[in-house]
GROMACS .gro file of C-alpha atoms in nm:
model
  202
    1MET     CA    1  -0.137   1.748   1.375
    2ALA     CA    2  -0.269   2.057   1.550
    3LYS     CA    3  -0.662   2.011   1.589
    4LEU     CA    4  -0.675   1.628   1.765
    5GLU     CA    5  -0.421   1.576   2.099
    6ASN     CA    6  -0.454   1.232   2.041
    7PRO     CA    7  -0.496   1.143   1.664
    8VAL     CA    8  -0.661   0.793   1.541
    9GLN     CA    9  -0.649   0.731   1.186
   10MET     CA   10  -1.016   0.636   1.072
   11ALA     CA   11  -0.963   0.584   0.656
   12VAL     CA   12  -0.798   0.637   0.442
   13ILE     CA   13  -0.901   0.818   0.070
   14GLY     CA   14  -0.865   0.587  -0.196
   15ALA     CA   15  -0.947   0.756  -0.603
   16PRO     CA   16  -1.290   0.936  -0.717
   17HIS     CA   17  -1.673   0.737  -0.786
   18GLY     CA   18  -1.822   0.906  -1.067
   19ILE     CA   19  -1.721   1.314  -1.223
   20LYS     CA   20  -1.994   1.422  -0.873
   21GLY     CA   21  -1.670   1.478  -0.617
   22GLU     CA   22  -1.718   1.112  -0.511
   23LEU     CA   23  -1.490   0.929  -0.312
   24ARG     CA   24  -1.407   0.553  -0.268
   25VAL     CA   25  -1.313   0.543   0.158
   26LYS     CA   26  -1.176   0.294   0.302
   27THR     CA   27  -1.247   0.334   0.613
   28PHE     CA   28  -1.054   0.171   0.949
   29THR     CA   29  -1.414   0.117   1.071
   30GLY     CA   30  -1.639  -0.201   1.204
   31ASP     CA   31  -1.916  -0.105   0.996
   32PRO     CA   32  -1.797   0.168   0.683
   33GLU     CA   33  -2.086   0.339   0.761
   34ALA     CA   34  -1.980   0.455   1.108
   35LEU     CA   35  -1.764   0.676   0.980
   36GLY     CA   36  -2.032   0.957   0.924
   37ASP     CA   37  -2.108   0.936   1.312
   38TYR     CA   38  -1.783   1.087   1.509
   39GLY     CA   39  -1.818   1.446   1.366
   40PRO     CA   40  -1.560   1.580   1.138
   41LEU     CA   41  -1.245   1.422   0.964
   42TYR     CA   42  -0.863   1.582   1.047
   43THR     CA   43  -0.589   1.543   0.795
   44GLN     CA   44  -0.247   1.551   0.894
   45ASP     CA   45  -0.207   1.969   0.852
   46GLY     CA   46  -0.543   2.076   0.991
   47ARG     CA   47  -0.754   2.070   0.725
   48SER     CA   48  -1.093   1.863   0.795
   49PHE     CA   49  -1.419   1.694   0.624
   50GLN     CA   50  -1.799   1.625   0.707
   51VAL     CA   51  -1.885   1.331   0.602
   52ALA     CA   52  -2.222   1.457   0.423
   53SER     CA   53  -2.366   1.086   0.229
   54ILE     CA   54  -2.185   0.729   0.304
   55ARG     CA   55  -2.283   0.421   0.172
   56PRO     CA   56  -2.095   0.020   0.108
   57ALA     CA   57  -1.910  -0.074  -0.192
   58GLY     CA   58  -1.757  -0.377  -0.125
   59ASN     CA   59  -1.483  -0.347   0.050
   60VAL     CA   60  -1.465   0.031   0.041
   61ALA     CA   61  -1.708   0.299   0.110
   62VAL     CA   62  -1.833   0.557  -0.159
   63VAL     CA   63  -1.848   0.947   0.073
   64ARG     CA   64  -1.946   1.208  -0.022
   65PHE     CA   65  -1.760   1.516   0.162
   66ALA     CA   66  -1.934   1.865   0.215
   67GLU     CA   67  -1.626   2.039   0.147
   68VAL     CA   68  -1.512   1.801  -0.221
   69ARG     CA   69  -1.808   1.957  -0.485
   70ASP     CA   70  -1.600   1.801  -0.764
   71ARG     CA   71  -1.394   1.534  -0.959
   72SER     CA   72  -1.133   1.725  -1.006
   73ALA     CA   73  -1.140   1.855  -0.630
   74ALA     CA   74  -1.158   1.492  -0.561
   75GLU     CA   75  -0.914   1.341  -0.741
   76ALA     CA   76  -0.663   1.573  -0.525
   77LEU     CA   77  -0.773   1.424  -0.165
   78THR     CA   78  -0.600   1.038  -0.292
   79GLY     CA   79  -0.451   0.879  -0.066
   80THR     CA   80  -0.462   1.144   0.211
   81GLU     CA   81  -0.514   0.958   0.588
   82LEU     CA   82  -0.854   1.085   0.779
   83PHE     CA   83  -0.806   1.113   1.154
   84VAL     CA   84  -1.015   1.190   1.460
   85ASP     CA   85  -0.944   1.216   1.821
   86ARG     CA   86  -0.940   0.925   2.052
   87SER     CA   87  -1.123   1.107   2.317
   88VAL     CA   88  -1.400   1.129   2.058
   89LEU     CA   89  -1.462   0.717   1.972
   90PRO     CA   90  -1.716   0.521   2.278
   91GLU     CA   91  -1.527   0.299   2.506
   92PRO     CA   92  -1.553  -0.055   2.402
   93GLU     CA   93  -1.860  -0.263   2.512
   94GLU     CA   94  -1.702  -0.601   2.620
   95GLU     CA   95  -1.360  -0.648   2.853
   96ASP     CA   96  -1.155  -0.865   2.554
   97GLU     CA   97  -1.304  -0.561   2.312
   98PHE     CA   98  -1.031  -0.324   2.280
   99TYR     CA   99  -0.879   0.009   2.006
  100HIS     CA  100  -0.583  -0.072   1.842
  101ALA     CA  101  -0.490   0.293   1.927
  102ASP     CA  102  -0.472   0.162   2.268
  103LEU     CA  103  -0.293  -0.088   2.274
  104ILE     CA  104   0.053   0.089   2.076
  105GLY     CA  105   0.282   0.149   2.278
  106LEU     CA  106   0.256  -0.041   2.544
  107ASP     CA  107   0.476  -0.192   2.784
  108VAL     CA  108   0.459  -0.587   2.706
  109ARG     CA  109   0.532  -0.774   3.064
  110ASP     CA  110   0.647  -1.135   3.137
  111ASP     CA  111   0.480  -1.396   3.402
  112THR     CA  112   0.715  -1.173   3.725
  113GLY     CA  113   0.597  -0.816   3.565
  114ALA     CA  114   0.962  -0.733   3.445
  115VAL     CA  115   0.860  -0.542   3.155
  116LEU     CA  116   1.034  -0.699   2.800
  117GLY     CA  117   0.983  -0.437   2.526
  118LYS     CA  118   0.712  -0.238   2.384
  119VAL     CA  119   0.375  -0.259   2.081
  120LEU     CA  120   0.457  -0.145   1.829
  121ALA     CA  121   0.151  -0.209   1.585
  122VAL     CA  122  -0.102  -0.440   1.556
  123GLN     CA  123  -0.150  -0.668   1.240
  124ASN     CA  124  -0.363  -0.882   1.052
  125PHE     CA  125  -0.201  -1.107   0.756
  126GLY     CA  126  -0.527  -1.261   0.700
  127GLY     CA  127  -0.493  -1.484   1.068
  128GLY     CA  128  -0.603  -1.332   1.285
  129ASP     CA  129  -0.452  -1.014   1.501
  130ILE     CA  130  -0.134  -0.990   1.581
  131LEU     CA  131   0.060  -0.774   1.801
  132ASP     CA  132   0.424  -0.607   1.668
  133LEU     CA  133   0.651  -0.594   1.911
  134MET     CA  134   0.964  -0.473   2.055
  135ILE     CA  135   1.176  -0.702   2.240
  136GLY     CA  136   1.495  -0.641   2.381
  137GLY     CA  137   1.601  -0.319   2.109
  138ARG     CA  138   1.437  -0.563   1.778
  139LYS     CA  139   1.205  -0.450   1.638
  140GLY     CA  140   0.904  -0.695   1.462
  141VAL     CA  141   0.911  -0.933   1.681
  142LEU     CA  142   0.528  -1.097   1.614
  143ILE     CA  143   0.273  -1.224   1.845
  144PRO     CA  144  -0.097  -1.405   1.878
  145PHE     CA  145  -0.303  -1.189   1.988
  146THR     CA  146  -0.454  -1.464   2.189
  147GLN     CA  147  -0.574  -1.546   2.493
  148ALA     CA  148  -0.366  -1.777   2.554
  149ALA     CA  149  -0.022  -1.578   2.448
  150VAL     CA  150  -0.170  -1.286   2.557
  151PRO     CA  151  -0.324  -1.378   2.932
  152ASP     CA  152  -0.408  -0.955   3.058
  153VAL     CA  153  -0.412  -0.643   2.889
  154SER     CA  154  -0.454  -0.338   3.115
  155VAL     CA  155  -0.476  -0.026   2.865
  156ALA     CA  156  -0.484   0.223   3.222
  157GLU     CA  157  -0.172   0.046   3.356
  158GLY     CA  158  -0.010   0.078   3.022
  159TYR     CA  159   0.131  -0.325   2.957
  160VAL     CA  160  -0.004  -0.581   2.880
  161ARG     CA  161   0.151  -0.917   3.004
  162VAL     CA  162   0.209  -1.276   2.789
  163ASP     CA  163   0.370  -1.615   2.836
  164PRO     CA  164   0.701  -1.575   2.636
  165VAL     CA  165   0.639  -1.986   2.556
  166ALA     CA  166   0.283  -1.966   2.454
  167ALA     CA  167   0.363  -1.596   2.223
  168GLY     CA  168   0.644  -1.791   2.100
  169LEU     CA  169   0.957  -1.572   2.203
  170VAL     CA  170   1.059  -1.870   2.357
  171ASP     CA  171   1.087  -2.285   2.332
  172ASP     CA  172   0.940  -2.501   2.592
  173GLY     CA  173   1.299  -2.545   2.751
  174ASP     CA  174   1.402  -2.238   2.727
  175GLU     CA  175   1.372  -2.026   3.121
  176ASP     CA  176   1.570  -1.651   3.013
  177GLY     CA  177   1.237  -1.533   2.899
  178ARG     CA  178   1.390  -1.423   2.606
  179PRO     CA  179   1.288  -1.427   2.201
  180ASP     CA  180   1.465  -1.705   2.036
  181GLU     CA  181   1.638  -1.547   1.740
  182GLU     CA  182   1.551  -1.862   1.490
  183ASP     CA  183   1.172  -1.832   1.596
  184GLU     CA  184   0.919  -1.522   1.362
  185THR     CA  185   0.655  -1.747   1.309
  186PHE     CA  186   0.369  -1.809   1.510
  187ASP     CA  187   0.038  -1.971   1.538
  188ALA     CA  188  -0.245  -1.745   1.548
  189SER     CA  189  -0.500  -2.048   1.574
  190ASP     CA  190  -0.597  -1.964   1.947
  191ARG     CA  191  -0.842  -1.786   2.045
  192PRO     CA  192  -0.884  -1.433   1.916
  193ARG     CA  193  -0.877  -1.172   2.160
  194GLY     CA  194  -1.009  -0.966   1.927
  195PRO     CA  195  -0.897  -0.564   1.972
  196ARG     CA  196  -1.092  -0.327   1.720
  197ASP     CA  197  -1.057  -0.103   1.463
  198ALA     CA  198  -1.082   0.235   1.514
  199GLY     CA  199  -1.422   0.328   1.589
  200GLY     CA  200  -1.605   0.045   1.524
  201ASN     CA  201  -1.742  -0.274   1.628
  202ARG     CA  202  -1.542  -0.621   1.533
   0.00000   0.00000   0.00000
């Protein structure tokens, strides 16, 4: 992506809406209408799009981009992902708020400071935010992003600290600090830490 040093995905374009070039867009901002607040949006191949108008429509937004003037042009954009550079996003206002993009790639440490792995992604399947980790070379290790499971987050220093027992990585009697092979389902009922979607408030 030539124009962005640190791209953060803000939206993905869906189907055309009507005949005048409007599009249904799934946004990753807390407020869908905030998509127009960050300046031009960029595609992976470097094209830029400016939001000319936007309005909510259920779980998506209906957007008219200044560069899209008819339905044919809109149809060609279905499935296109839109990005901004991380530098244009405001810093989180609350201590326990984080952008998903800022968590990805952080080291995962235990209480002793030993590095267990890395954060690969932030997921949400409807029961709260979940960190998708690589632990000991194994991908797809899921832990709830809660205060109990992840008591410390330091984006500046590049790590999250986990409580292996509260995170479900080990049984209460397991002292090795490594994930249990059979335990890949975790209870996300504890209070969510609440990482923010890119560009928006939760």
